[in-house]
Short mmCIF file of C-alpha atoms (C1' of nucleotides) in Angstrom, two decimals:
data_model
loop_
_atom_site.label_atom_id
_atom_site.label_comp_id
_atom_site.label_asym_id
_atom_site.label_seq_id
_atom_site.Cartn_x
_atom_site.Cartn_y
_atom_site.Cartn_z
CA UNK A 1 2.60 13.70 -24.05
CA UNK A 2 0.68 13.45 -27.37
CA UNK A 3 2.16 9.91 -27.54
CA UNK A 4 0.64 9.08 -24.41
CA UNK A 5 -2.68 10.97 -25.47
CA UNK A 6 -2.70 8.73 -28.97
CA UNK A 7 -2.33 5.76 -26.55
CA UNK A 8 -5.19 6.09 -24.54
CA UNK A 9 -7.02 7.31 -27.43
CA UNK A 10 -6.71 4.11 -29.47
CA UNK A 11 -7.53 1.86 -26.61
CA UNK A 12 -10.44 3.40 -26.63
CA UNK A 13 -10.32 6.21 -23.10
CA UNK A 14 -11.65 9.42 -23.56
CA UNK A 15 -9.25 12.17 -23.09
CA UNK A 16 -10.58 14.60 -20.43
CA UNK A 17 -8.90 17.87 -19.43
CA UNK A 18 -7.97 16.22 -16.22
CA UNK A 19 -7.04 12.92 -17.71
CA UNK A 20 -4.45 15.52 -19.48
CA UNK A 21 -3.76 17.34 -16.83
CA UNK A 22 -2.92 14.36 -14.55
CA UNK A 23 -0.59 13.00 -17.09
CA UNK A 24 1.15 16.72 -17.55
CA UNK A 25 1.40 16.65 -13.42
CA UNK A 26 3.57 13.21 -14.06
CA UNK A 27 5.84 14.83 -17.10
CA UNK A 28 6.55 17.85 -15.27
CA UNK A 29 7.23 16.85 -11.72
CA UNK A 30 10.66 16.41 -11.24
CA UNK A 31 10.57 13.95 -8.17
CA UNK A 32 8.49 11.19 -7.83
CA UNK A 33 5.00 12.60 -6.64
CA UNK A 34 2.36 11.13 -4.54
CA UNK A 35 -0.75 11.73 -5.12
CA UNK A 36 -1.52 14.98 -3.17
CA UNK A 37 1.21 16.22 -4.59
CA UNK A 38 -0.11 15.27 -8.70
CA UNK A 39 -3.36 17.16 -7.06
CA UNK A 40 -1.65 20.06 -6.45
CA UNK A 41 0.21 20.64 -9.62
CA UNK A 42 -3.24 19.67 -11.56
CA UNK A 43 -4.84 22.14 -9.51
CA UNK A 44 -3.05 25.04 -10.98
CA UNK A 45 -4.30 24.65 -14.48
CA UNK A 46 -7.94 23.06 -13.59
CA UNK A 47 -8.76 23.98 -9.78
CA UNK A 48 -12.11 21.88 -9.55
CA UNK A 49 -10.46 18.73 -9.95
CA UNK A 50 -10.55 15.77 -7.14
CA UNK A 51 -8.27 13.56 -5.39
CA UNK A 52 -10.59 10.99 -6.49
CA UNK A 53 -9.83 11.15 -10.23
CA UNK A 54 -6.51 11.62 -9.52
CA UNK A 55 -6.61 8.69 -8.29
CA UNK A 56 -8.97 7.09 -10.82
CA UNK A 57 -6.30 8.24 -13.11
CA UNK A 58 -3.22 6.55 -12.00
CA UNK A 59 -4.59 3.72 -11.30
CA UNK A 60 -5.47 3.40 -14.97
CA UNK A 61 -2.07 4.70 -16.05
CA UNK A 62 -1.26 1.67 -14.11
CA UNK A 63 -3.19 -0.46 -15.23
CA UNK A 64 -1.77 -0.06 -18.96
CA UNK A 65 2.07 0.20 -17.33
CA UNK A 66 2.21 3.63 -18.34
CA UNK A 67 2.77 4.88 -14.27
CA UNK A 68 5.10 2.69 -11.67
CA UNK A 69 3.36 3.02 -8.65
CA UNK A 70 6.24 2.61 -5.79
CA UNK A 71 5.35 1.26 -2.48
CA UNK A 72 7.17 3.59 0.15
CA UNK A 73 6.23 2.02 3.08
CA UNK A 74 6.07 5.09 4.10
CA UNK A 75 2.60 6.80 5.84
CA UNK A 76 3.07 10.02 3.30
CA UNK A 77 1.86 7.74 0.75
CA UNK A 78 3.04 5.70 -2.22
CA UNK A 79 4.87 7.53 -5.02
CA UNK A 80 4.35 7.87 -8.97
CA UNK A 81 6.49 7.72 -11.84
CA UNK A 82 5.43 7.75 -15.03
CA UNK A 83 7.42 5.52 -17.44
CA UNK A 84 8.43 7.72 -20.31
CA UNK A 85 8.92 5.55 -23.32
CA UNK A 86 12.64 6.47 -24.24
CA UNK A 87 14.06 5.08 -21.06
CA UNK A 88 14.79 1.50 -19.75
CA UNK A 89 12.28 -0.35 -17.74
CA UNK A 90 13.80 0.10 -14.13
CA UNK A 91 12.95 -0.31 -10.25
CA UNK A 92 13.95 1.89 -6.85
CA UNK A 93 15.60 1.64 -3.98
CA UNK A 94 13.55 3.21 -0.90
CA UNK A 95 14.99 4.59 1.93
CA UNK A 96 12.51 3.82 4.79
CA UNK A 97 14.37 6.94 6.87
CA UNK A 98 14.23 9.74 4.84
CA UNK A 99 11.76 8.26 2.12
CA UNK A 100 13.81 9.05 -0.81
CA UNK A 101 13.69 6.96 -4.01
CA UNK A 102 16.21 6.41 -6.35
CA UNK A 103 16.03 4.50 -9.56
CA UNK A 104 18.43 1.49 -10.23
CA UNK A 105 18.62 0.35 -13.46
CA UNK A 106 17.86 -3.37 -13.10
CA UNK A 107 15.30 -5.27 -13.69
CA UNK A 108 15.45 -9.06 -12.32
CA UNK A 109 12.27 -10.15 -14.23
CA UNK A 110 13.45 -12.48 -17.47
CA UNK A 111 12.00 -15.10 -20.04
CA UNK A 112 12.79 -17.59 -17.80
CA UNK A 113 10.55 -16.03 -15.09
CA UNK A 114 8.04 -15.02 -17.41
CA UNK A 115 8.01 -18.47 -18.43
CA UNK A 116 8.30 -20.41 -14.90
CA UNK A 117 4.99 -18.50 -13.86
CA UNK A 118 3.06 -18.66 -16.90
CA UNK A 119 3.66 -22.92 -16.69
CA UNK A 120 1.50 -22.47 -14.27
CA UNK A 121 -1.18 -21.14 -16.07
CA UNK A 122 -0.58 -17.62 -14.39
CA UNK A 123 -0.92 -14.60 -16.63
CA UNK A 124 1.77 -11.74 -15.98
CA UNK A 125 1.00 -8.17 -16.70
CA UNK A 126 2.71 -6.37 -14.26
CA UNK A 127 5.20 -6.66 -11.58
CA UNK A 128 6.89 -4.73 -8.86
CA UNK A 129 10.48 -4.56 -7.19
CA UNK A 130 11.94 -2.47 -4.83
CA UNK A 131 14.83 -2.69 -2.34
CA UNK A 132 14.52 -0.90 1.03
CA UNK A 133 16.94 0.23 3.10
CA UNK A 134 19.40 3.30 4.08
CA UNK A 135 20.38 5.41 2.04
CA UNK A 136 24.17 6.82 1.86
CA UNK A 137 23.06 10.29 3.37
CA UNK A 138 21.02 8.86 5.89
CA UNK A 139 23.58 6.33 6.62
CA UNK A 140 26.30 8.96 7.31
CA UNK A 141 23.62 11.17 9.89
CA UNK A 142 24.09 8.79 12.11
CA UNK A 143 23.72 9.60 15.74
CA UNK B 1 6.61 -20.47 18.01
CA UNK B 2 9.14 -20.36 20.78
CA UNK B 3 11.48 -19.55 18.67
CA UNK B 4 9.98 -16.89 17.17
CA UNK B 5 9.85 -15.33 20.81
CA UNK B 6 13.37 -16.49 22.14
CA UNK B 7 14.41 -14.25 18.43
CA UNK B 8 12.24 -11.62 20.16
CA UNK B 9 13.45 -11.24 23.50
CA UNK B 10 17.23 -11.51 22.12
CA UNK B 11 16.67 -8.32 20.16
CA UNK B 12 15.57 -6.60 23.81
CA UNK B 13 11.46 -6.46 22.56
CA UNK B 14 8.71 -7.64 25.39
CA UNK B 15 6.69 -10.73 25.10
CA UNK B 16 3.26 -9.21 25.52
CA UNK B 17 0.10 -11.68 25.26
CA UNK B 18 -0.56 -9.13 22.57
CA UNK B 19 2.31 -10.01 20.48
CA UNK B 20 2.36 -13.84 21.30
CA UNK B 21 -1.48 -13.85 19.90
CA UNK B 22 -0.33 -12.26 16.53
CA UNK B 23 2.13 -14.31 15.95
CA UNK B 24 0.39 -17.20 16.85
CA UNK B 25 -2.47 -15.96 14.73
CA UNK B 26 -0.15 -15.46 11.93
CA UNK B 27 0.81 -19.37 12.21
CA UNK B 28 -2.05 -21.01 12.39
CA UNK B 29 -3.96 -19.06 9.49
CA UNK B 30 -4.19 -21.11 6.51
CA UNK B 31 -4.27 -18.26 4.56
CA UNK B 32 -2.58 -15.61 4.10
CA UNK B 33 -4.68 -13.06 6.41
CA UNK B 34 -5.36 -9.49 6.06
CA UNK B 35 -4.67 -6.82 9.33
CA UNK B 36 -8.78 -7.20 9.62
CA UNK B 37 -8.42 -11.28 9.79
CA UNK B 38 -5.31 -11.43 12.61
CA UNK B 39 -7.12 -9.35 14.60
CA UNK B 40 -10.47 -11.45 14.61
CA UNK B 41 -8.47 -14.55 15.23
CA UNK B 42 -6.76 -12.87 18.08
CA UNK B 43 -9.54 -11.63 19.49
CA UNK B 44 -10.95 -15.27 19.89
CA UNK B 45 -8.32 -15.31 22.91
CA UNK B 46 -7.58 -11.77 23.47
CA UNK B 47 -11.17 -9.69 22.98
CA UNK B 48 -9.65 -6.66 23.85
CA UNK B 49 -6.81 -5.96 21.20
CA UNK B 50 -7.09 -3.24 19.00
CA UNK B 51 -6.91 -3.27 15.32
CA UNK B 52 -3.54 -0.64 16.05
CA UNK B 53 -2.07 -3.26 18.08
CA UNK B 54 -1.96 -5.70 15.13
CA UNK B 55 -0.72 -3.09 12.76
CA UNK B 56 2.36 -2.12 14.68
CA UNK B 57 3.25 -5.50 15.51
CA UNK B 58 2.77 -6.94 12.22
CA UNK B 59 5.48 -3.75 11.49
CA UNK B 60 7.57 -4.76 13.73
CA UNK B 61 7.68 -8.36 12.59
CA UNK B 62 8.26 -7.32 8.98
CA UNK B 63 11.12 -5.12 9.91
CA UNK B 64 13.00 -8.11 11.45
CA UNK B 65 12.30 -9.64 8.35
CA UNK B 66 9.92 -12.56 10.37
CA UNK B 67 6.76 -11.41 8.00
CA UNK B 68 6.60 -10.32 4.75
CA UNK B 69 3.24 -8.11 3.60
CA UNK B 70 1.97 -9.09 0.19
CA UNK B 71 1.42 -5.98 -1.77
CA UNK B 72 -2.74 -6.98 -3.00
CA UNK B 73 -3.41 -4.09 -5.10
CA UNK B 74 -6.80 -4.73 -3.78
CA UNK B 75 -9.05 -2.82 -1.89
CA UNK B 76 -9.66 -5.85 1.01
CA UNK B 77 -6.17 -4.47 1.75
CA UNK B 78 -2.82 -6.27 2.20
CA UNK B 79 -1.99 -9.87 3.04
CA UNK B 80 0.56 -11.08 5.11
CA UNK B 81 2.84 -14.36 5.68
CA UNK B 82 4.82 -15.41 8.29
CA UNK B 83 8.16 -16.69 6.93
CA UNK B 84 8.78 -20.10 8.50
CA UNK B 85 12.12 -20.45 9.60
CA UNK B 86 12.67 -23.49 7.90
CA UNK B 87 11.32 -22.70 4.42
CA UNK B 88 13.07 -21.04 1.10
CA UNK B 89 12.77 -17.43 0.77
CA UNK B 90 10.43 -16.58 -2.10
CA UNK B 91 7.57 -14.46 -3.50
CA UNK B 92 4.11 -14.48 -4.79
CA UNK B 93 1.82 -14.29 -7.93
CA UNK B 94 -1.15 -11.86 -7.25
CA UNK B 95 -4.25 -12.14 -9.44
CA UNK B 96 -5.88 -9.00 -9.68
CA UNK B 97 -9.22 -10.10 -10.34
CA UNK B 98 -10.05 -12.78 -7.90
CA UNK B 99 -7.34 -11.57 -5.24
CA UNK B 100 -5.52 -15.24 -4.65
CA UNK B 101 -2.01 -14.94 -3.84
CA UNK B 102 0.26 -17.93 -5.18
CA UNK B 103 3.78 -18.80 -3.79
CA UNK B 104 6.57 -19.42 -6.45
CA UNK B 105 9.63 -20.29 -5.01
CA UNK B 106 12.13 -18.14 -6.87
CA UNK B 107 13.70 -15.18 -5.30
CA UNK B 108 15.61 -12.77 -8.22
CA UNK B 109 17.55 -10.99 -5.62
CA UNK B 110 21.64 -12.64 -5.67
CA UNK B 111 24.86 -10.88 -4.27
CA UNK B 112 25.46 -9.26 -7.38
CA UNK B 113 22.46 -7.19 -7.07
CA UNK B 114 23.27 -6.66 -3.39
CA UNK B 115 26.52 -5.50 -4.23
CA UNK B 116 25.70 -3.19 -7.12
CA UNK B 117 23.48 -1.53 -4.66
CA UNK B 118 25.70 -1.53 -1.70
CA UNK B 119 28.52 -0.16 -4.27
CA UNK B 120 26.19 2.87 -4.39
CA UNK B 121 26.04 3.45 -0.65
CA UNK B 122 22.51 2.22 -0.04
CA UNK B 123 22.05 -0.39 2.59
CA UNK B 124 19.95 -3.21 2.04
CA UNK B 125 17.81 -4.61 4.81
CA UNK B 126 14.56 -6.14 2.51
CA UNK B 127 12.67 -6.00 -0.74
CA UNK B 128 10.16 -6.84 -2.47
CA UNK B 129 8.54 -8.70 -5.33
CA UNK B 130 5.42 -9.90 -6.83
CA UNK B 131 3.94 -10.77 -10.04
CA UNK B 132 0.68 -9.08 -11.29
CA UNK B 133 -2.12 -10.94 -13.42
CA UNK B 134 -4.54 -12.99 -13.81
CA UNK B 135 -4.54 -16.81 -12.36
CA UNK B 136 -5.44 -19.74 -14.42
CA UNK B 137 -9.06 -20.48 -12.82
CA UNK B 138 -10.06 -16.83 -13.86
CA UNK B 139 -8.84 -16.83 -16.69
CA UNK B 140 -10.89 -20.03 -17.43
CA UNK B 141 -13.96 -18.53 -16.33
CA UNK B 142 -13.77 -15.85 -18.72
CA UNK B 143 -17.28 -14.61 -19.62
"C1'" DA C 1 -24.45 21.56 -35.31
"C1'" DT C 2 -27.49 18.02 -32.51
"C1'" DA C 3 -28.52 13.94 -30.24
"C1'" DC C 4 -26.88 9.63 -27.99
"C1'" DT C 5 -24.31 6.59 -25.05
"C1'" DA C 6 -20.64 4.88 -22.55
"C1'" DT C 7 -17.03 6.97 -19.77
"C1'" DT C 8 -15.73 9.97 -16.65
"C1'" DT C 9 -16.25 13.18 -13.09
"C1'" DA C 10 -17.20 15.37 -8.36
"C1'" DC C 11 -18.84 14.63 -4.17
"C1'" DG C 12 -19.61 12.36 -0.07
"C1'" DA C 13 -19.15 8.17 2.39
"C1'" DA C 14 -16.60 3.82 3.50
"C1'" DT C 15 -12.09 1.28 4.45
"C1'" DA C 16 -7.27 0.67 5.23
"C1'" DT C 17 -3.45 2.29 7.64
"C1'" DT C 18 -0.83 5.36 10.59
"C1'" DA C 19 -0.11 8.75 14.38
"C1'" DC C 20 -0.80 10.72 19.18
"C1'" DT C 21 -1.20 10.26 23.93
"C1'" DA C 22 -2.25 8.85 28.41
"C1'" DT C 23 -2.04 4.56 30.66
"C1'" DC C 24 -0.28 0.02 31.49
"C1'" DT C 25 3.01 -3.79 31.92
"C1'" DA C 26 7.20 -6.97 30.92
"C1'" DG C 27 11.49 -7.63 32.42
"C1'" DG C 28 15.37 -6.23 35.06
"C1'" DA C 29 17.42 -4.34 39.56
"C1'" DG C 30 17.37 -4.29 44.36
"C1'" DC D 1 8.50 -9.78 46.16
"C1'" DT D 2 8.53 -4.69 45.09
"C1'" DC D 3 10.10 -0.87 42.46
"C1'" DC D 4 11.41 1.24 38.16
"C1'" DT D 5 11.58 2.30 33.33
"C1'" DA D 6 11.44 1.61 28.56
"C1'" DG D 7 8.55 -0.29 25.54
"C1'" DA D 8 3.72 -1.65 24.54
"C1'" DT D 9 -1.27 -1.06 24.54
"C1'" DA D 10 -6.13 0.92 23.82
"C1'" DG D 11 -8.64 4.37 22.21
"C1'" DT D 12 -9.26 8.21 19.46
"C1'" DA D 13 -8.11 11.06 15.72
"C1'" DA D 14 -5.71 11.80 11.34
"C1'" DT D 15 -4.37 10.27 6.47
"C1'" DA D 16 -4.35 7.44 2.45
"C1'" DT D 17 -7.09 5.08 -0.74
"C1'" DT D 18 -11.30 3.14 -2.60
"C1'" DC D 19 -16.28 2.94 -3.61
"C1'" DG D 20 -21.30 4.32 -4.92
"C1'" DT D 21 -24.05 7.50 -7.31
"C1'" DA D 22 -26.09 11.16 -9.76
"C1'" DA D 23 -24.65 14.54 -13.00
"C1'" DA D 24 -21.45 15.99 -16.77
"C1'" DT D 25 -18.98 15.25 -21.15
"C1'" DA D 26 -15.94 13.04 -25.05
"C1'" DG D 27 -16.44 10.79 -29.08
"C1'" DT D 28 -19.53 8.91 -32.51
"C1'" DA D 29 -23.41 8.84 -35.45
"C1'" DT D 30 -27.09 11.66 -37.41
#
DNA sequence: ATACTATTTACGAATATTACTATCTAGGAG
DNA sequence: CTCCTAGATAGTAATATTCGTAAATAGTAT
């Protein structure tokens, strides 16, 4: 957390007490939440704060690759995860029945992407990756 | 075109005017067109489609795997393309600050991937991928 | 500790996207 | 050609997400 607080700190963002909050939400939350649910954990601690800067928040998280937004496809929303520095850069696979994510530990992007795009003059700071499909539980409940 | 609808009616879905005017839409936009955009095009020979119309066709068509929705970032909402039968799978470059969305025709996803995910009980039936940056013409007119 | 300024916030309003439901129609059966 | 039914549509209402603005505040300089 304090890493993450230095972070912003030196690239020159103000640390609020929802900024903090926001990024605590993240930590703590042991699935993947959307952004109602980062809300409602923030709530708990600092009650007056809105779904707007929660979402002003992550997008700047974003922004510096410090959250993984993941597209659900799903109409409950898109899902969070914040990218905690001691684990490998990864991507998800979505399960557009029950709208479970799980992490795989893969990442397809290489130098030789990197470099393909950025002949073209094209300057990469972010991607995104995700497989969709069934997952083995939903798979099984079949009727 | 017709082929598009002879896939259609094989899988058992109607041919509605509806439909055919999405589609249709979706092939003769230059480029890639937001929900908003399909729907003014279609209403040039069908005035009386709704916006929800377009949406849940456009859904349907990515679920066959016939379009594939670019992922903007941006607030003018998402972009789609219809995937020509006859051209290479492949993905996009998005630049996030004047919204263009490049083709680059490179596609990460091989059977090894496939099958480490299938090995884990997930079934695959799409993904997706995209670059995030900045393309060369706005990068040139930085200020 | 006080003043200053650029960020940030809360709120309300604007879009994008999805869901619900009563009605309609494409395609098949007779 | 007419009837029948599942799937599709239009319209409205519900969410998700973004934007504009005036007011609040973190960090810096005094």
């Amino acid at each position: 957390m304090e890493e993450l607080v230095a972070l912003l700190r030196e690239k020159g963002y103000k640390i609020t007490p929802q900024r903090r909050a926001v990024i605590a939400a993240l930590l703590e939350s042991e699935k993947f939440p959307t952004a109602q649910q980062v809300l409602e954990i923030v709530k708990k601690t600092n009650p007056d704060v809105s779904l707007d800067t929660v979402y002003r928040n992550l997008g700047l998280l974003i922004e510096l690759n410090i959250v993984y937004e993941i597209n659900t496809q799903s109409s409950a929303g898109n899902v969070f995860e914040i990218v905690h520095i001691h684990h490998e850069h990864h991507h998800h696979l979505v399960c557009l029945v029950c709208g479970k994510t799980e992490c795989i530990d893969i990442c397809p992007v290489n130098q030789d992407y990197i470099a393909e795009v950025e002949k073209r003059g094209f300057e990469v700071t972010g991607h995104t990756f995700e497989f969709y499909g069934k997952c083995q539980k939903c798979r099984e409940a079949k009727s």
